[in-house]
Coordinates of C-alpha atoms in Angstrom, one line a residue:
Q24 CA 66.1 118.9 239.6
E25 CA 65.4 123.1 238.6
R26 CA 64.0 122.2 235.3
L27 CA 61.6 119.7 236.2
D28 CA 60.4 121.4 239.3
H29 CA 59.8 124.5 236.6
E30 CA 57.9 122.1 234.3
M31 CA 55.9 120.8 237.2
K32 CA 55.0 124.5 238.2
Q33 CA 53.6 125.0 234.4
C34 CA 52.0 122.1 234.1
H35 CA 49.8 122.6 237.4
R36 CA 49.5 127.4 235.7
N37 CA 48.0 125.4 232.1
G38 CA 46.4 122.5 234.0
T39 CA 48.3 120.2 231.2
Q40 CA 50.9 116.6 232.8
L41 CA 53.6 115.9 232.6
A42 CA 55.3 112.6 232.5
L43 CA 59.0 111.3 234.1
L44 CA 61.0 109.3 232.1
F45 CA 64.0 107.4 234.0
I46 CA 66.1 105.3 230.5
D47 CA 68.4 102.9 231.5
L48 CA 71.2 101.8 228.7
D49 CA 70.8 97.6 228.7
H50 CA 74.0 95.5 228.3
F51 CA 75.9 99.3 228.1
K52 CA 78.4 97.2 231.0
E53 CA 79.6 94.7 228.7
V54 CA 80.1 98.3 226.2
N55 CA 82.3 98.8 228.1
D56 CA 84.1 96.4 229.5
T57 CA 84.3 94.4 225.4
L58 CA 85.3 97.7 223.7
G59 CA 86.4 100.3 226.2
H60 CA 85.6 103.6 227.5
D61 CA 86.0 105.3 223.9
R62 CA 83.7 103.6 222.7
G63 CA 81.3 103.8 225.6
D64 CA 81.6 107.2 225.4
Q65 CA 80.5 107.3 222.1
L66 CA 77.9 105.3 222.1
L67 CA 76.5 107.0 225.5
V68 CA 77.0 110.9 223.0
E69 CA 75.1 108.6 219.8
A70 CA 71.6 107.0 222.6
A71 CA 71.7 110.7 223.6
R72 CA 71.5 112.0 220.0
R73 CA 68.9 109.5 219.0
I74 CA 66.7 110.1 222.1
Q75 CA 66.8 113.7 221.7
Q76 CA 65.4 112.9 217.9
C77 CA 62.8 111.5 220.0
L78 CA 61.0 114.7 221.4
R79 CA 60.1 117.8 221.3
E80 CA 62.1 121.2 221.0
V81 CA 60.0 121.7 224.5
D82 CA 60.9 118.3 225.9
T83 CA 64.8 117.1 228.0
V84 CA 66.9 115.3 227.9
A85 CA 69.5 114.3 230.8
R86 CA 72.4 111.9 231.9
M87 CA 72.1 110.8 234.8
G88 CA 75.5 109.5 235.8
G89 CA 76.7 106.1 234.1
D90 CA 74.6 104.4 231.3
E91 CA 70.8 106.2 232.8
F92 CA 69.1 109.7 230.5
T93 CA 66.2 111.2 231.9
V94 CA 63.7 113.1 229.9
I95 CA 61.2 115.3 231.2
L96 CA 58.2 115.5 228.9
C97 CA 56.1 118.4 228.8
D98 CA 52.8 119.5 227.8
L99 CA 51.1 116.8 228.3
C100 CA 47.2 117.0 226.9
D101 CA 47.1 113.3 227.7
A102 CA 49.2 110.8 229.7
S103 CA 47.8 108.5 226.8
D104 CA 49.9 109.9 224.5
L105 CA 53.3 108.1 226.6
Q106 CA 51.3 104.9 224.3
T107 CA 53.2 107.1 221.0
I108 CA 56.2 107.7 223.0
L109 CA 57.7 105.0 224.3
P110 CA 57.6 102.6 221.8
K111 CA 59.3 105.6 219.6
L112 CA 62.4 105.7 222.3
L113 CA 62.6 101.8 222.3
K114 CA 62.7 101.2 218.3
A115 CA 65.6 104.0 218.0
L116 CA 67.5 102.3 221.0
S117 CA 67.5 99.0 219.9
A118 CA 68.5 100.1 216.7
S119 CA 72.7 99.3 215.8
F120 CA 75.3 101.3 216.9
Q121 CA 78.4 102.2 214.7
L122 CA 81.1 102.9 217.1
G123 CA 84.3 103.1 214.0
M124 CA 85.0 99.7 212.8
D125 CA 82.6 97.7 215.7
Q126 CA 78.7 97.5 215.0
V127 CA 77.2 97.4 218.2
F128 CA 73.4 96.3 219.7
V129 CA 72.0 97.0 222.6
S130 CA 68.8 97.8 224.1
A131 CA 66.8 100.5 226.6
S132 CA 64.1 99.7 229.3
I133 CA 62.0 103.3 230.8
G134 CA 60.3 103.8 233.9
A135 CA 57.3 105.9 233.3
T136 CA 55.7 108.3 235.9
V137 CA 53.0 111.5 235.1
Y138 CA 52.7 114.5 237.7
P139 CA 50.1 115.6 239.0
D140 CA 48.7 111.8 238.8
D141 CA 50.9 110.4 240.4
G142 CA 53.2 111.7 242.5
Q143 CA 52.7 116.3 243.7
D144 CA 56.9 116.9 244.4
I145 CA 60.6 116.1 243.1
E146 CA 61.6 113.2 245.7
T147 CA 57.8 110.8 245.3
L148 CA 58.1 111.1 240.8
F149 CA 61.9 110.6 241.2
K150 CA 61.3 107.6 243.2
N151 CA 58.6 106.6 240.5
A152 CA 59.5 106.2 237.9
D153 CA 63.0 104.4 239.3
Q154 CA 60.4 101.8 240.9
A155 CA 58.6 101.6 237.2
L156 CA 62.3 101.2 235.7
Y157 CA 63.2 98.3 237.6
V158 CA 60.1 96.5 237.3
A159 CA 60.8 97.2 232.9
K160 CA 64.1 95.9 233.7
G161 CA 62.9 93.1 235.7
A162 CA 60.1 92.3 233.1
G163 CA 63.0 91.2 230.1
R164 CA 64.8 94.4 229.0
N165 CA 63.6 96.4 225.9
R166 CA 60.3 96.8 228.0
F167 CA 58.2 100.3 229.7
S168 CA 56.8 100.7 233.1
F169 CA 53.9 103.2 234.0
F170 CA 54.6 103.4 237.7
T171 CA 51.4 102.5 239.2
Q172 CA 49.5 101.6 242.7
A173 CA 50.8 98.6 242.4
L174 CA 54.3 98.9 241.9
Q175 CA 54.0 101.3 244.9
E176 CA 52.8 98.5 247.2
A177 CA 55.5 96.3 245.8
A178 CA 57.8 99.0 246.2
N179 CA 57.1 99.0 249.9
F180 CA 56.7 95.2 249.7
R181 CA 60.5 95.1 248.5
A182 CA 61.6 97.2 251.1
Q183 CA 59.4 95.1 254.6
L184 CA 60.8 92.3 252.8
T185 CA 64.9 94.2 253.2
H186 CA 63.6 95.0 256.9
D187 CA 62.9 91.4 257.4
L188 CA 66.1 89.7 256.0
R189 CA 67.8 91.2 257.5
A190 CA 66.0 89.9 261.2
A191 CA 66.5 86.4 259.7
L192 CA 70.7 86.8 258.9
V193 CA 70.2 87.5 263.0
T194 CA 67.6 84.8 264.0
Q195 CA 68.4 82.1 261.5
S196 CA 65.0 81.8 259.9
F197 CA 66.2 80.6 256.8
R198 CA 66.4 77.1 255.6
V199 CA 68.9 74.6 253.8
V200 CA 67.5 72.0 251.9
Y201 CA 69.4 69.6 249.3
Q202 CA 67.9 68.2 245.7
P203 CA 69.8 65.7 244.6
I204 CA 72.3 65.5 241.1
V205 CA 71.6 61.3 240.1
E206 CA 74.8 60.3 237.7
L207 CA 72.8 58.5 234.5
A208 CA 74.4 56.3 233.8
T209 CA 73.9 54.0 237.4
G210 CA 71.4 56.5 239.3
S211 CA 73.6 57.5 242.1
I212 CA 73.3 60.0 244.1
H213 CA 77.0 61.2 245.7
K214 CA 76.2 65.6 244.5
A215 CA 73.6 67.7 245.2
E216 CA 72.2 71.1 245.1
A217 CA 72.4 73.0 248.4
L218 CA 68.7 75.5 247.9
V219 CA 68.2 78.3 251.0
R220 CA 64.7 78.3 252.0
W221 CA 63.4 80.8 254.3
L222 CA 60.3 80.4 256.9
H223 CA 58.8 83.5 257.4
P224 CA 57.7 84.3 261.3
S225 CA 54.2 85.8 260.1
R226 CA 54.2 85.5 256.0
G227 CA 55.3 81.7 256.0
L228 CA 57.3 79.8 253.5
I229 CA 58.8 82.5 251.0
S230 CA 59.8 82.2 247.8
P231 CA 63.1 82.4 246.8
A232 CA 62.6 84.5 243.3
A233 CA 60.0 86.6 246.1
F234 CA 63.4 86.9 248.8
I235 CA 67.2 86.1 246.3
P236 CA 66.4 90.0 244.2
V237 CA 66.0 91.1 247.7
A238 CA 68.8 90.5 249.4
E239 CA 71.0 90.3 245.5
A240 CA 70.0 94.5 246.0
S241 CA 70.6 95.2 249.2
G242 CA 73.4 93.5 249.5
L243 CA 72.1 91.1 252.3
I244 CA 73.1 88.2 250.1
V245 CA 77.3 88.0 250.6
D246 CA 75.7 87.1 254.1
I247 CA 73.0 84.6 253.9
G248 CA 75.9 83.4 250.8
D249 CA 78.4 82.8 254.0
W250 CA 75.5 80.7 255.8
V251 CA 74.4 78.5 253.1
F252 CA 78.4 78.0 252.5
H253 CA 78.5 77.1 255.8
Q254 CA 76.4 75.5 256.3
A255 CA 76.1 73.1 253.2
A256 CA 80.0 72.8 254.2
A257 CA 79.1 70.8 258.0
Q258 CA 76.6 68.7 255.8
V259 CA 79.0 67.4 253.3
K260 CA 82.0 67.0 255.6
A261 CA 79.0 64.0 257.7
W262 CA 77.7 63.2 254.5
R263 CA 81.1 62.1 253.4
S264 CA 81.9 59.9 255.8
Q265 CA 78.1 58.3 256.1
L266 CA 76.7 58.3 252.2
H267 CA 79.6 58.0 249.8
P268 CA 83.1 59.5 250.7
Q269 CA 83.8 61.8 247.6
F270 CA 80.3 63.5 247.7
Q271 CA 79.7 67.1 246.7
I272 CA 77.2 69.9 247.4
S273 CA 76.4 72.4 245.3
V274 CA 75.8 76.4 245.9
N275 CA 75.4 78.6 244.3
K276 CA 77.3 82.4 244.6
S277 CA 75.9 85.6 243.0
P278 CA 77.5 88.4 240.6
V279 CA 76.8 90.2 243.8
Q280 CA 79.0 87.8 246.6
F281 CA 81.7 87.9 243.9
E282 CA 82.2 92.0 243.3
N283 CA 81.9 92.8 247.4
P284 CA 83.5 89.9 249.7
N285 CA 83.1 90.7 253.3
P286 CA 87.2 90.8 254.0
S287 CA 86.0 90.2 257.1
H288 CA 85.0 86.4 256.4
T289 CA 87.0 83.5 255.8
P290 CA 87.7 82.6 252.5
W291 CA 85.9 79.3 251.7
S292 CA 89.3 78.1 250.8
K293 CA 90.3 77.9 254.7
H294 CA 86.7 77.2 256.3
L295 CA 86.6 73.9 254.5
A296 CA 90.3 73.0 255.1
A297 CA 90.1 74.0 258.7
R298 CA 86.5 71.5 257.9
G299 CA 89.8 68.6 257.6
L300 CA 87.6 69.4 253.9
P301 CA 89.1 68.9 249.8
G302 CA 88.3 72.0 247.7
N303 CA 86.2 69.6 245.9
S304 CA 84.0 69.0 248.8
I305 CA 82.7 72.2 246.8
V306 CA 81.6 73.0 244.0
V307 CA 80.3 77.1 243.9
E308 CA 78.0 77.2 240.5
I309 CA 78.0 80.7 238.8
T310 CA 75.6 82.2 235.7
E311 CA 76.4 83.0 232.7
G312 CA 76.4 86.7 233.3
L313 CA 79.4 86.6 236.1
L314 CA 81.2 85.7 232.6
L315 CA 81.1 88.5 231.4
S316 CA 82.8 90.5 233.7
T317 CA 86.4 90.7 233.1
S318 CA 86.6 93.4 236.6
D319 CA 90.9 92.2 238.3
G320 CA 88.7 91.1 241.5
V321 CA 86.0 88.2 239.7
V322 CA 88.8 86.9 237.9
D323 CA 90.8 87.1 240.6
Q324 CA 88.3 85.0 242.5
L325 CA 87.6 82.6 239.9
L326 CA 90.7 81.1 239.4
E327 CA 91.4 81.3 243.5
L328 CA 88.6 78.7 243.4
H329 CA 89.7 76.7 240.2
D330 CA 93.7 77.1 242.1
D331 CA 91.7 75.8 245.6
G332 CA 90.6 73.0 244.3
I333 CA 86.9 73.9 244.6
Q334 CA 84.7 72.9 241.9
V335 CA 82.5 75.8 239.4
S336 CA 79.4 74.3 237.7
L337 CA 78.0 77.0 235.3
D338 CA 74.3 77.5 235.6
D339 CA 71.3 77.7 233.6
F340 CA 73.6 76.5 230.8
G341 CA 72.6 78.2 227.4
T342 CA 70.1 81.2 228.4
G343 CA 72.5 83.9 228.4
Y344 CA 75.8 85.4 226.7
S345 CA 79.0 82.5 227.6
S346 CA 81.6 81.9 224.6
L347 CA 83.6 78.9 224.5
S348 CA 86.3 81.5 225.0
Y349 CA 85.3 81.9 228.7
L350 CA 84.4 78.8 229.3
Q351 CA 87.6 77.5 228.8
R352 CA 89.1 80.4 230.3
F353 CA 87.4 79.9 233.9
E354 CA 88.0 76.1 233.2
I355 CA 84.6 75.3 235.2
D356 CA 84.1 72.3 235.8
F357 CA 80.1 71.4 235.3
V358 CA 78.2 72.4 232.2
K359 CA 73.8 72.9 233.4
I360 CA 71.8 72.6 230.5
D361 CA 68.8 75.2 231.8
Q362 CA 65.0 73.6 232.2
S363 CA 63.8 76.0 229.3
F364 CA 65.6 73.0 226.5
V365 CA 64.9 70.6 228.4
R366 CA 61.3 71.4 229.3
N367 CA 59.4 70.0 225.9
L368 CA 62.2 67.4 225.5
V369 CA 61.2 64.8 223.1
P370 CA 62.7 61.9 220.2
H371 CA 63.3 64.5 217.0
S372 CA 63.1 67.8 218.6
T373 CA 65.0 70.9 218.2
D374 CA 65.4 70.5 222.2
L375 CA 67.1 67.4 221.8
A376 CA 69.1 68.2 219.3
L377 CA 70.3 71.9 221.5
C378 CA 70.7 69.6 224.3
Q379 CA 73.4 66.8 222.5
A380 CA 75.2 70.1 221.3
I381 CA 76.4 71.5 224.1
I382 CA 76.8 67.7 225.7
A383 CA 79.1 67.6 222.7
M384 CA 80.5 70.5 223.1
A385 CA 81.3 70.2 227.0
H386 CA 82.9 66.9 227.0
A387 CA 84.8 68.0 224.4
L388 CA 86.2 70.7 226.9
K389 CA 86.8 68.0 229.0
M390 CA 83.4 69.2 230.9
K391 CA 80.6 67.1 232.8
V392 CA 76.8 68.0 231.7
I393 CA 74.7 68.3 234.4
A394 CA 70.5 68.6 233.2
E395 CA 68.2 70.0 234.8
G396 CA 64.1 70.4 235.2
V397 CA 64.1 66.7 234.6
E398 CA 60.6 65.5 235.4
T399 CA 59.8 62.8 233.2
Q400 CA 60.7 58.9 232.5
Q401 CA 61.1 60.6 229.0
Q402 CA 63.7 62.6 229.6
R403 CA 65.9 61.1 231.4
D404 CA 66.4 58.4 229.6
L405 CA 66.6 61.0 226.3
L406 CA 69.4 62.9 228.7
A407 CA 71.2 59.4 228.9
A408 CA 71.1 58.1 225.6
S409 CA 72.8 61.4 224.6
G410 CA 76.1 60.6 227.2
C411 CA 74.3 63.4 229.2
D412 CA 76.6 62.7 232.6
Y413 CA 74.0 63.5 235.6
A414 CA 70.5 64.7 235.8
Q415 CA 68.8 67.1 238.7
G416 CA 64.5 67.2 238.5
Y417 CA 61.2 66.5 240.6
Y418 CA 61.7 63.0 238.4
Y419 CA 64.3 61.5 241.5
S420 CA 63.0 64.3 244.2
R421 CA 62.3 67.6 245.2
P422 CA 64.9 69.4 247.2
V423 CA 64.7 68.1 250.6
P424 CA 65.9 68.5 254.5
S425 CA 68.8 66.5 254.8
D426 CA 67.6 63.4 256.7
E427 CA 64.7 63.2 254.5
F428 CA 68.0 63.1 251.1
E429 CA 69.4 60.2 253.9
K430 CA 66.3 58.3 252.8
L431 CA 66.3 59.3 249.5
V432 CA 69.7 58.2 249.5
G433 CA 69.5 55.1 251.3
A434 CA 66.1 53.5 249.4
T435 CA 68.8 53.6 245.6
Q436 CA 71.5 52.3 247.0

């Protein structure tokens, strides 16, 4: 910060600009977890060297801790110079790293802000660079993003949303809707996915895509997730009596919930037992990224779910980093084919071949397969002919409140 303060004063005297960059190495944690901290440290040293090679002698690079670097680019005549420097940095950091006998690929996300245009004090510049980095990472990584006024407004919106989410937990402004998961061989419905919706008092219905990332970043997803689970547990109890004795409801569980369990909350399996429900009345949906975690806490929780009879479903399969070893290690019960493979499903297509390969692999590992995003009769027929077990999507129904769901099931029986 002293260096930044010095350079800002220099720019002020000279009438020039400077840029502050926050650089975050993408997927560094996976390198640390799989190859060990020594290799991770080697990667950081080499990354710092590559960053320095892209800069001038007058520029400054510093490690901020973890896998983040801060760069000060001094005496810029024009902020447009960044359009040359930033792609150069991304290219340098996306080239392979040779760590002993291991060849590793990572990439970087970069957030950039300019003095004095974007801010005139250190705190503002740090906040701006952090917001720009957040956008770069959210856009798919291996990217850079500039701070803009729109980013400031988005940050203000996220802060307000966090405040409102806390209030919504108190006032219980959330709703749970259910999307049917249909057995392809029979057309029967004895599974559903529980999805949370938020009816905001002034903004109306807020999309989960807008509030779930905010809930995860703030840690509020832990309490929201528990609330959804309790609603689903009460609902599955009723539907096992009314609709099907083996009815199952799937509940999404975020990596944040696994990594930050609330010790004051009753474990899900104990809550089910207290309701007189078996573990397999609930399916926990997880993302592929969670399987990369080697945290003892996460591993123990996944194995506990299995021991308690709660089944596990791997969501959005095919879009992340899964390997067969992960699937076997955690004894996954269901894989859900991501809708990106289903969307363009036509005869003789690559997507159909991929779906068939996933189905064959899953069945060989004794797992059932659910296809997401099914919207047409043709998609449904191709999946059924390929041996897919279940389908879910707007072809059958959008997510609906419990009373509408019951009518839907009644109409199919």
